[in-house]
Tab-separated table of C-alpha atoms in Angstrom:
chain	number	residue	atom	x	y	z
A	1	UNK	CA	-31.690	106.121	-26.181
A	2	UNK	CA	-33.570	103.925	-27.963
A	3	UNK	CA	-33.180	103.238	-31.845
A	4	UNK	CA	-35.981	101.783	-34.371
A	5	UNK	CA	-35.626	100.393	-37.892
A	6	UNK	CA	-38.540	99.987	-39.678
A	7	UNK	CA	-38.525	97.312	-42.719
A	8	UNK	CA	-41.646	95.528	-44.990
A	9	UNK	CA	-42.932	98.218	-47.223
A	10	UNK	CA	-43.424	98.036	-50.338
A	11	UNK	CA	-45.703	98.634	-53.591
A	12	UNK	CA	-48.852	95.977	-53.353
A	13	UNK	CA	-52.488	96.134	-55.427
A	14	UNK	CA	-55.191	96.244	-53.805
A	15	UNK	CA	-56.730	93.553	-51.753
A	16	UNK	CA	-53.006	92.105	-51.035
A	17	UNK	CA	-51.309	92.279	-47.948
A	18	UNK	CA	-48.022	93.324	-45.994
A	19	UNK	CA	-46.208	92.692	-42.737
A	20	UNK	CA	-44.349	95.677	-41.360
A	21	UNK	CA	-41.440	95.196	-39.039
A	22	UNK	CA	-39.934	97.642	-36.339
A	23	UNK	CA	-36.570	96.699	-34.751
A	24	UNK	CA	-35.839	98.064	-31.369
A	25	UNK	CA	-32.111	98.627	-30.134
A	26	UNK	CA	-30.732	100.226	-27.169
A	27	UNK	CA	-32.116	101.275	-23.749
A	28	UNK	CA	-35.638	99.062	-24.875
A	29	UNK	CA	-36.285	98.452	-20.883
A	30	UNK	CA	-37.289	102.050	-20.368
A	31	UNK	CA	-40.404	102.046	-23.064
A	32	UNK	CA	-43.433	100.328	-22.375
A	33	UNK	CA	-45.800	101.296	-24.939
A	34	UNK	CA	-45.503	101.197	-28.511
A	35	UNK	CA	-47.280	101.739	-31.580
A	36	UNK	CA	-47.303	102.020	-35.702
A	37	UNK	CA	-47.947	105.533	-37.222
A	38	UNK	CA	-48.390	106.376	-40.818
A	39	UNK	CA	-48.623	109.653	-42.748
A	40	UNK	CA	-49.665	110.341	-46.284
A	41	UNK	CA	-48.777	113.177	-48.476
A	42	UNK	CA	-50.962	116.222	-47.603
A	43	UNK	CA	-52.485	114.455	-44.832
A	44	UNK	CA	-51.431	114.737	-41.016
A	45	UNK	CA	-49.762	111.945	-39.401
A	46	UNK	CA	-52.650	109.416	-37.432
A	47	UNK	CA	-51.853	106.712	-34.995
A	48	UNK	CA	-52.927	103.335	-36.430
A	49	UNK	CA	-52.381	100.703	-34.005
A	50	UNK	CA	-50.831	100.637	-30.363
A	51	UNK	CA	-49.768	98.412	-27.934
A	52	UNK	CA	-48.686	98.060	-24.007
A	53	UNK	CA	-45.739	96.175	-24.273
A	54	UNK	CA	-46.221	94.866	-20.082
A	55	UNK	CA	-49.214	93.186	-20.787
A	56	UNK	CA	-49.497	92.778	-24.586
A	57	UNK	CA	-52.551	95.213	-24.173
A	58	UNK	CA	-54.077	96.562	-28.260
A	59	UNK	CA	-55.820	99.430	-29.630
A	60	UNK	CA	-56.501	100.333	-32.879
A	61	UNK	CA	-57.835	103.593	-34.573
A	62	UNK	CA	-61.556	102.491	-35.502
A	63	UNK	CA	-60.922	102.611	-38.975
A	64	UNK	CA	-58.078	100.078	-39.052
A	65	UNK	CA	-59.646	97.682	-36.968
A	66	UNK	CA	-60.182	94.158	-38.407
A	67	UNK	CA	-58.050	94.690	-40.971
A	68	UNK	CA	-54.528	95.445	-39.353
A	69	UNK	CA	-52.991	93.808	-36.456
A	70	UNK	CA	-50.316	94.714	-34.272
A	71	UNK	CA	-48.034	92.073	-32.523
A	72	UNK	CA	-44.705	92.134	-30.494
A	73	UNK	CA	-41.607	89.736	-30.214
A	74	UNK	CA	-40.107	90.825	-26.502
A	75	UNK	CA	-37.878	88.187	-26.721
A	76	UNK	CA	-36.053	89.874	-30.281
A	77	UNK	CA	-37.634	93.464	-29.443
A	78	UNK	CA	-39.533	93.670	-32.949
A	79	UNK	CA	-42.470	95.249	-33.257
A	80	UNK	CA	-45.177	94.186	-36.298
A	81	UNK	CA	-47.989	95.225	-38.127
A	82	UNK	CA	-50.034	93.042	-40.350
A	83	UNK	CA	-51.682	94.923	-42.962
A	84	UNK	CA	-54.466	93.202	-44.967
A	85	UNK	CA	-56.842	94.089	-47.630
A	86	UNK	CA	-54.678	96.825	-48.266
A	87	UNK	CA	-56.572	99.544	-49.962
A	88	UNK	CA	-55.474	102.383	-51.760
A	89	UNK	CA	-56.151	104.726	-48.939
A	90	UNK	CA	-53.611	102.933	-46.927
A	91	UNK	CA	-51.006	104.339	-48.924
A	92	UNK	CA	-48.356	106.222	-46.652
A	93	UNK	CA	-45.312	106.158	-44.795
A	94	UNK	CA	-45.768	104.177	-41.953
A	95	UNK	CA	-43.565	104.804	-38.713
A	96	UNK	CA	-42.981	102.848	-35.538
A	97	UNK	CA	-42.694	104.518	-32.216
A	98	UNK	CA	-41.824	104.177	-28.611
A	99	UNK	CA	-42.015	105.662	-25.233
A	100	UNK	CA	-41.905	105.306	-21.708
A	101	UNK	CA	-45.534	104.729	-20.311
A	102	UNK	CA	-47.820	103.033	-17.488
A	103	UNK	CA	-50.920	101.544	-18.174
A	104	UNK	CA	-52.735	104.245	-16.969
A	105	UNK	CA	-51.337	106.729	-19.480
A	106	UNK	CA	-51.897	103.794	-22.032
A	107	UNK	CA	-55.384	103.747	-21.634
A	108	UNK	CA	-56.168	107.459	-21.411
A	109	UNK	CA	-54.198	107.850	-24.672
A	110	UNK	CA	-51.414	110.409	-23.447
A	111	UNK	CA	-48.501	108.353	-23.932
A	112	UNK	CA	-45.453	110.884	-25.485
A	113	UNK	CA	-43.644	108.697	-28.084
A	114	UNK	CA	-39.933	110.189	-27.551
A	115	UNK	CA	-38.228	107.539	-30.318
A	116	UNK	CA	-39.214	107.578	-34.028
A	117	UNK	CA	-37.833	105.756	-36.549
A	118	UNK	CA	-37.257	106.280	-40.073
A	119	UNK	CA	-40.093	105.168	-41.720
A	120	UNK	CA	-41.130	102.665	-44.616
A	121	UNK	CA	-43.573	103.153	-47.514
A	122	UNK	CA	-46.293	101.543	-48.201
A	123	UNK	CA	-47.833	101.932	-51.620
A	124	UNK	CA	-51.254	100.611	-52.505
A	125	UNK	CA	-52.580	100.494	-56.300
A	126	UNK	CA	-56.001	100.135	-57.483
């Protein structure tokens, strides 16, 4: 089992920024791929950036390219996400994931992300 703590969120105007943080614990050496989530009210959940652990490998949902960036700390098994420019469309909880992947799957975009954590809000005001 693997166990993720998400921390960072907060209320912000727009044009500021935020770093998200995603603490791993437990079995971390079976998951190779991870990635940041978010979901805002009435809205389906969307992947916003992803990473292969392995090789440090990054993708990012077109929209949130240039503006958010996704980074890893093996060595303390955090996960982040720098958010800038926020704007208020960016408003939403934002998870972090995990699963068990190869690169393969990491490329073609089927990875199943079995560990969730709880979440943090971001809230972005005009």
């Amino acid at each position: 089992q693997v166990q993720l703590v998400e921390s960072g969120g907060g209320s912000v105007q727009a044009g500021e920024s935020l770093t998200l943080s995603c603490a791993a614990s437990g079995s971390t050496d079976s998951i190779s791929c991870m990635a940041w989530f978010r979901q805002a009210p009435g809205k389906e959940r969307e992947g916003v950036a992803f990473i292969y652990s392995p090789l440090g490998r990054t993708y990012y949902a077109d929209s949130k390219k240039g503006r958010f960036t996704i980074s890893q700390d093996t060595t303390k098994n955090t996960l982040s996400l720098l958010l800038n420019t926020l704007e208020p469309e960016d408003t939403a909880m934002y998870y972090c994931a995990a699963g068990p992947c190869d690169y393969n799957t990491y490329v073609l975009g089927r990875v199943e992300y079995k560990y969730w954590g709880q979440g943090t809000q971001v809230t972005v005001s005009s």
